[in-house]
Amino acid sequence: MPLWSKERVLRSCLSPRHAVAILSLVSAVSFASGLAGPSSGGPTPGLAAASFGAGCLALAGYVDFVRRILPDPLLLCAVVAAGASALESGPGQAVRACAVASAAIGVAYAVAATTSLGRGDAKLCGAIGLWLGQPLQAGVAVLGGVGAAGAYALALAAAGRLNPGGALPLGPWLVGSAWWVWSVSGSGPAA
């Protein structure tokens, strides 16, 4: 299956038209949030790239929620957008964002080797690290996402709907937490 095929990107869980609508809506809300943020320097190419990356991450989180798999093409688009945003912020920020991404993916792959964390979730952690660009924000986002997924699992268990052998999607919770950290802190590569 080619990397950029509709089946590889959307995993048959939504139409291309709906995918574009989700991507556009999340990107627009992220752009507006970035403009309203405490460190906004106005509309910049870096903010536009970071906002597009947010849309790609949201779409990947949706696919993970429905199909329990994070599409590599969407993660790649988010990484390219976050990298462009970091580069627009200057060489120092780009190096810091790459270091945060490398650390995040390294730790996540180490955890994936000994737990049920998926490799897609590890790649997502790297993308989030690059997108946020700051170690503290990336750590808070990942811990917040894991905590939110745990709360979701407890709610499913309380309702008697938790499948003990089934997979719990972590992607939507990581993406939601990262977006919240990005919008509240006004940080990330574009800041």
PDB file of C-alpha atoms in Angstrom:
ATOM      1  CA  MET A   1       0.000   0.000   0.000  1.00  0.00           C
ATOM      2  CA  PRO A   2       1.577   3.349  -1.034  1.00  0.00           C
ATOM      3  CA  LEU A   3       2.374   5.802   1.774  1.00  0.00           C
ATOM      4  CA  TRP A   4       0.058   8.523   0.449  1.00  0.00           C
ATOM      5  CA  SER A   5      -2.918   6.350  -0.449  1.00  0.00           C
ATOM      6  CA  LYS A   6      -6.360   7.220   0.905  1.00  0.00           C
ATOM      7  CA  GLU A   7      -6.454   3.852   2.663  1.00  0.00           C
ATOM      8  CA  ARG A   8      -3.129   4.516   4.402  1.00  0.00           C
ATOM      9  CA  VAL A   9      -4.026   8.051   5.476  1.00  0.00           C
ATOM     10  CA  LEU A  10      -7.694   7.781   6.440  1.00  0.00           C
ATOM     11  CA  ARG A  11      -7.952   4.045   7.198  1.00  0.00           C
ATOM     12  CA  SER A  12     -11.518   3.978   5.827  1.00  0.00           C
ATOM     13  CA  CYS A  13     -12.886   5.769   8.877  1.00  0.00           C
ATOM     14  CA  LEU A  14     -13.935   9.011   7.166  1.00  0.00           C
ATOM     15  CA  SER A  15     -14.214  10.477   3.695  1.00  0.00           C
ATOM     16  CA  PRO A  16     -11.577  12.792   2.231  1.00  0.00           C
ATOM     17  CA  ARG A  17     -14.135  15.619   2.347  1.00  0.00           C
ATOM     18  CA  HIS A  18     -14.690  15.117   6.075  1.00  0.00           C
ATOM     19  CA  ALA A  19     -10.951  14.791   6.647  1.00  0.00           C
ATOM     20  CA  VAL A  20     -10.336  18.131   4.921  1.00  0.00           C
ATOM     21  CA  ALA A  21     -13.109  19.705   7.013  1.00  0.00           C
ATOM     22  CA  ILE A  22     -11.556  18.449  10.275  1.00  0.00           C
ATOM     23  CA  LEU A  23      -8.070  19.504   9.171  1.00  0.00           C
ATOM     24  CA  SER A  24      -9.293  22.972   8.152  1.00  0.00           C
ATOM     25  CA  LEU A  25     -11.345  23.546  11.294  1.00  0.00           C
ATOM     26  CA  VAL A  26      -8.607  22.513  13.722  1.00  0.00           C
ATOM     27  CA  SER A  27      -5.983  24.469  11.781  1.00  0.00           C
ATOM     28  CA  ALA A  28      -8.155  27.614  11.785  1.00  0.00           C
ATOM     29  CA  VAL A  29      -8.945  27.334  15.506  1.00  0.00           C
ATOM     30  CA  SER A  30      -5.264  26.725  16.250  1.00  0.00           C
ATOM     31  CA  PHE A  31      -4.242  29.732  14.170  1.00  0.00           C
ATOM     32  CA  ALA A  32      -6.770  31.946  15.976  1.00  0.00           C
ATOM     33  CA  SER A  33      -5.605  30.573  19.329  1.00  0.00           C
ATOM     34  CA  GLY A  34      -2.001  31.320  18.385  1.00  0.00           C
ATOM     35  CA  LEU A  35      -2.918  34.885  17.403  1.00  0.00           C
ATOM     36  CA  ALA A  36      -4.670  35.403  20.735  1.00  0.00           C
ATOM     37  CA  GLY A  37      -1.823  33.827  22.724  1.00  0.00           C
ATOM     38  CA  PRO A  38       0.337  35.763  25.160  1.00  0.00           C
ATOM     39  CA  SER A  39       3.427  35.687  22.953  1.00  0.00           C
ATOM     40  CA  SER A  40       1.756  36.300  19.624  1.00  0.00           C
ATOM     41  CA  GLY A  41       3.774  38.300  17.179  1.00  0.00           C
ATOM     42  CA  GLY A  42       0.907  38.417  14.727  1.00  0.00           C
ATOM     43  CA  PRO A  43       0.314  36.129  11.802  1.00  0.00           C
ATOM     44  CA  THR A  44       3.558  34.484  10.694  1.00  0.00           C
ATOM     45  CA  PRO A  45       4.448  31.588   8.418  1.00  0.00           C
ATOM     46  CA  GLY A  46       5.610  29.712  11.534  1.00  0.00           C
ATOM     47  CA  LEU A  47       2.224  30.083  13.189  1.00  0.00           C
ATOM     48  CA  ALA A  48       0.502  28.926  10.004  1.00  0.00           C
ATOM     49  CA  ALA A  49       2.776  25.872   9.800  1.00  0.00           C
ATOM     50  CA  ALA A  50       2.271  25.027  13.485  1.00  0.00           C
ATOM     51  CA  SER A  51      -1.494  25.388  13.050  1.00  0.00           C
ATOM     52  CA  PHE A  52      -1.474  23.067  10.050  1.00  0.00           C
ATOM     53  CA  GLY A  53       0.562  20.606  12.122  1.00  0.00           C
ATOM     54  CA  ALA A  54      -2.122  20.790  14.809  1.00  0.00           C
ATOM     55  CA  GLY A  55      -4.735  19.898  12.210  1.00  0.00           C
ATOM     56  CA  CYS A  56      -2.696  16.905  11.047  1.00  0.00           C
ATOM     57  CA  LEU A  57      -2.264  15.730  14.637  1.00  0.00           C
ATOM     58  CA  ALA A  58      -5.998  16.092  15.321  1.00  0.00           C
ATOM     59  CA  LEU A  59      -6.848  14.078  12.236  1.00  0.00           C
ATOM     60  CA  ALA A  60      -4.344  11.382  13.254  1.00  0.00           C
ATOM     61  CA  GLY A  61      -5.871  11.303  16.733  1.00  0.00           C
ATOM     62  CA  TYR A  62      -9.337  10.824  15.256  1.00  0.00           C
ATOM     63  CA  VAL A  63      -8.174   7.948  13.070  1.00  0.00           C
ATOM     64  CA  ASP A  64      -6.472   6.364  16.093  1.00  0.00           C
ATOM     65  CA  PHE A  65      -9.672   6.657  18.120  1.00  0.00           C
ATOM     66  CA  VAL A  66     -11.717   4.925  15.419  1.00  0.00           C
ATOM     67  CA  ARG A  67      -9.219   2.370  14.041  1.00  0.00           C
ATOM     68  CA  ARG A  68      -6.607   2.059  16.813  1.00  0.00           C
ATOM     69  CA  ILE A  69      -3.768   2.992  14.463  1.00  0.00           C
ATOM     70  CA  LEU A  70      -1.914   6.257  13.920  1.00  0.00           C
ATOM     71  CA  PRO A  71      -1.402   6.920  10.194  1.00  0.00           C
ATOM     72  CA  ASP A  72       2.268   7.516   9.367  1.00  0.00           C
ATOM     73  CA  PRO A  73       1.504   9.992   6.536  1.00  0.00           C
ATOM     74  CA  LEU A  74      -0.389  12.298   8.924  1.00  0.00           C
ATOM     75  CA  LEU A  75       2.388  12.088  11.507  1.00  0.00           C
ATOM     76  CA  LEU A  76       4.915  12.883   8.765  1.00  0.00           C
ATOM     77  CA  CYS A  77       2.886  15.942   7.696  1.00  0.00           C
ATOM     78  CA  ALA A  78       2.732  17.114  11.324  1.00  0.00           C
ATOM     79  CA  VAL A  79       6.511  16.674  11.704  1.00  0.00           C
ATOM     80  CA  VAL A  80       7.243  18.612   8.509  1.00  0.00           C
ATOM     81  CA  ALA A  81       4.895  21.426   9.569  1.00  0.00           C
ATOM     82  CA  ALA A  82       6.379  21.558  13.077  1.00  0.00           C
ATOM     83  CA  GLY A  83       9.896  21.543  11.629  1.00  0.00           C
ATOM     84  CA  ALA A  84       9.046  24.418   9.296  1.00  0.00           C
ATOM     85  CA  SER A  85       7.593  26.344  12.214  1.00  0.00           C
ATOM     86  CA  ALA A  86      10.700  25.716  14.325  1.00  0.00           C
ATOM     87  CA  LEU A  87      13.001  26.786  11.486  1.00  0.00           C
ATOM     88  CA  GLU A  88      11.037  29.996  11.028  1.00  0.00           C
ATOM     89  CA  SER A  89      11.628  30.733  14.719  1.00  0.00           C
ATOM     90  CA  GLY A  90      15.379  30.624  14.267  1.00  0.00           C
ATOM     91  CA  PRO A  91      18.234  28.114  14.368  1.00  0.00           C
ATOM     92  CA  GLY A  92      18.379  27.956  18.169  1.00  0.00           C
ATOM     93  CA  GLN A  93      14.687  27.076  18.459  1.00  0.00           C
ATOM     94  CA  ALA A  94      14.986  24.553  15.638  1.00  0.00           C
ATOM     95  CA  VAL A  95      17.847  22.750  17.384  1.00  0.00           C
ATOM     96  CA  ARG A  96      15.964  22.789  20.713  1.00  0.00           C
ATOM     97  CA  ALA A  97      12.775  21.462  19.078  1.00  0.00           C
ATOM     98  CA  CYS A  98      14.723  18.657  17.360  1.00  0.00           C
ATOM     99  CA  ALA A  99      16.383  17.754  20.680  1.00  0.00           C
ATOM    100  CA  VAL A 100      12.996  17.652  22.428  1.00  0.00           C
ATOM    101  CA  ALA A 101      11.558  15.498  19.633  1.00  0.00           C
ATOM    102  CA  SER A 102      14.535  13.131  19.754  1.00  0.00           C
ATOM    103  CA  ALA A 103      14.281  12.769  23.516  1.00  0.00           C
ATOM    104  CA  ALA A 104      10.515  12.251  23.381  1.00  0.00           C
ATOM    105  CA  ILE A 105      10.658   9.566  20.716  1.00  0.00           C
ATOM    106  CA  GLY A 106      13.621   7.867  22.392  1.00  0.00           C
ATOM    107  CA  VAL A 107      11.905   7.669  25.771  1.00  0.00           C
ATOM    108  CA  ALA A 108       8.618   6.592  24.195  1.00  0.00           C
ATOM    109  CA  TYR A 109      10.284   3.802  22.189  1.00  0.00           C
ATOM    110  CA  ALA A 110      12.062   2.600  25.349  1.00  0.00           C
ATOM    111  CA  VAL A 111       8.717   2.550  27.171  1.00  0.00           C
ATOM    112  CA  ALA A 112       7.070   0.818  24.182  1.00  0.00           C
ATOM    113  CA  ALA A 113       9.613  -1.989  24.388  1.00  0.00           C
ATOM    114  CA  THR A 114       8.446  -2.945  27.897  1.00  0.00           C
ATOM    115  CA  THR A 115       4.770  -1.902  27.942  1.00  0.00           C
ATOM    116  CA  SER A 116       1.741  -1.949  25.698  1.00  0.00           C
ATOM    117  CA  LEU A 117       2.515   1.532  24.352  1.00  0.00           C
ATOM    118  CA  GLY A 118       2.441   1.294  20.578  1.00  0.00           C
ATOM    119  CA  ARG A 119       5.184   2.370  18.214  1.00  0.00           C
ATOM    120  CA  GLY A 120       2.724   4.766  16.582  1.00  0.00           C
ATOM    121  CA  ASP A 121       2.241   6.417  19.966  1.00  0.00           C
ATOM    122  CA  ALA A 122       6.033   6.710  20.259  1.00  0.00           C
ATOM    123  CA  LYS A 123       6.200   8.428  16.857  1.00  0.00           C
ATOM    124  CA  LEU A 124       3.359  10.686  17.953  1.00  0.00           C
ATOM    125  CA  CYS A 125       5.336  11.661  21.079  1.00  0.00           C
ATOM    126  CA  GLY A 126       8.237  12.669  18.841  1.00  0.00           C
ATOM    127  CA  ALA A 127       5.933  14.747  16.644  1.00  0.00           C
ATOM    128  CA  ILE A 128       4.459  16.420  19.719  1.00  0.00           C
ATOM    129  CA  GLY A 129       7.953  17.143  21.052  1.00  0.00           C
ATOM    130  CA  LEU A 130       8.906  18.826  17.789  1.00  0.00           C
ATOM    131  CA  TRP A 131       5.596  20.696  17.579  1.00  0.00           C
ATOM    132  CA  LEU A 132       5.773  22.067  21.126  1.00  0.00           C
ATOM    133  CA  GLY A 133       9.531  22.603  20.992  1.00  0.00           C
ATOM    134  CA  GLN A 134      10.015  22.972  24.756  1.00  0.00           C
ATOM    135  CA  PRO A 135      10.900  20.071  27.080  1.00  0.00           C
ATOM    136  CA  LEU A 136       8.600  21.121  29.915  1.00  0.00           C
ATOM    137  CA  GLN A 137       5.587  21.623  27.659  1.00  0.00           C
ATOM    138  CA  ALA A 138       6.186  18.307  25.857  1.00  0.00           C
ATOM    139  CA  GLY A 139       6.465  16.483  29.182  1.00  0.00           C
ATOM    140  CA  VAL A 140       3.296  18.062  30.521  1.00  0.00           C
ATOM    141  CA  ALA A 141       1.461  17.233  27.294  1.00  0.00           C
ATOM    142  CA  VAL A 142       2.501  13.582  27.327  1.00  0.00           C
ATOM    143  CA  LEU A 143       1.765  13.116  31.023  1.00  0.00           C
ATOM    144  CA  GLY A 144      -1.556  14.913  30.616  1.00  0.00           C
ATOM    145  CA  GLY A 145      -2.462  12.691  27.669  1.00  0.00           C
ATOM    146  CA  VAL A 146      -1.593   9.518  29.574  1.00  0.00           C
ATOM    147  CA  GLY A 147      -3.599  10.768  32.564  1.00  0.00           C
ATOM    148  CA  ALA A 148      -6.603  11.588  30.391  1.00  0.00           C
ATOM    149  CA  ALA A 149      -6.439   8.151  28.743  1.00  0.00           C
ATOM    150  CA  GLY A 150      -6.306   6.590  32.199  1.00  0.00           C
ATOM    151  CA  ALA A 151      -9.370   8.543  33.289  1.00  0.00           C
ATOM    152  CA  TYR A 152     -11.138   7.422  30.119  1.00  0.00           C
ATOM    153  CA  ALA A 153     -10.248   3.791  30.888  1.00  0.00           C
ATOM    154  CA  LEU A 154     -11.583   4.169  34.439  1.00  0.00           C
ATOM    155  CA  ALA A 155     -14.818   5.654  33.102  1.00  0.00           C
ATOM    156  CA  LEU A 156     -15.178   2.745  30.660  1.00  0.00           C
ATOM    157  CA  ALA A 157     -14.514   0.270  33.485  1.00  0.00           C
ATOM    158  CA  ALA A 158     -17.081   1.955  35.728  1.00  0.00           C
ATOM    159  CA  ALA A 159     -19.643   1.734  32.933  1.00  0.00           C
ATOM    160  CA  GLY A 160     -18.777  -1.931  32.342  1.00  0.00           C
ATOM    161  CA  ARG A 161     -17.629  -1.205  28.788  1.00  0.00           C
ATOM    162  CA  LEU A 162     -13.867  -1.763  29.166  1.00  0.00           C
ATOM    163  CA  ASN A 163     -12.550  -4.705  27.178  1.00  0.00           C
ATOM    164  CA  PRO A 164      -9.653  -6.045  29.309  1.00  0.00           C
ATOM    165  CA  GLY A 165      -7.815  -7.462  26.289  1.00  0.00           C
ATOM    166  CA  GLY A 166      -8.667  -4.626  23.932  1.00  0.00           C
ATOM    167  CA  ALA A 167      -6.491  -1.743  22.875  1.00  0.00           C
ATOM    168  CA  LEU A 168      -7.098   1.708  24.284  1.00  0.00           C
ATOM    169  CA  PRO A 169      -6.244   4.509  21.836  1.00  0.00           C
ATOM    170  CA  LEU A 170      -3.717   6.868  23.380  1.00  0.00           C
ATOM    171  CA  GLY A 171      -3.343   9.150  20.345  1.00  0.00           C
ATOM    172  CA  PRO A 172      -6.474  11.286  20.819  1.00  0.00           C
ATOM    173  CA  TRP A 173      -5.580  11.979  24.439  1.00  0.00           C
ATOM    174  CA  LEU A 174      -1.962  12.857  23.628  1.00  0.00           C
ATOM    175  CA  VAL A 175      -3.052  15.161  20.804  1.00  0.00           C
ATOM    176  CA  GLY A 176      -5.746  16.844  22.909  1.00  0.00           C
ATOM    177  CA  SER A 177      -3.366  17.398  25.802  1.00  0.00           C
ATOM    178  CA  ALA A 178      -0.630  18.735  23.501  1.00  0.00           C
ATOM    179  CA  TRP A 179      -3.053  21.113  21.807  1.00  0.00           C
ATOM    180  CA  TRP A 180      -4.247  22.375  25.179  1.00  0.00           C
ATOM    181  CA  VAL A 181      -0.651  22.952  26.370  1.00  0.00           C
ATOM    182  CA  TRP A 182       0.203  24.704  23.105  1.00  0.00           C
ATOM    183  CA  SER A 183      -2.815  26.990  23.155  1.00  0.00           C
ATOM    184  CA  VAL A 184      -2.589  27.859  26.856  1.00  0.00           C
ATOM    185  CA  SER A 185       1.151  28.396  27.068  1.00  0.00           C
ATOM    186  CA  GLY A 186       1.512  30.192  23.769  1.00  0.00           C
ATOM    187  CA  SER A 187       4.709  28.216  23.297  1.00  0.00           C
ATOM    188  CA  GLY A 188       5.787  25.854  20.607  1.00  0.00           C
ATOM    189  CA  PRO A 189       7.971  26.411  17.599  1.00  0.00           C
ATOM    190  CA  ALA A 190       5.947  29.380  16.423  1.00  0.00           C
ATOM    191  CA  ALA A 191       6.337  31.271  19.708  1.00  0.00           C
TER     192      ALA A 191
END
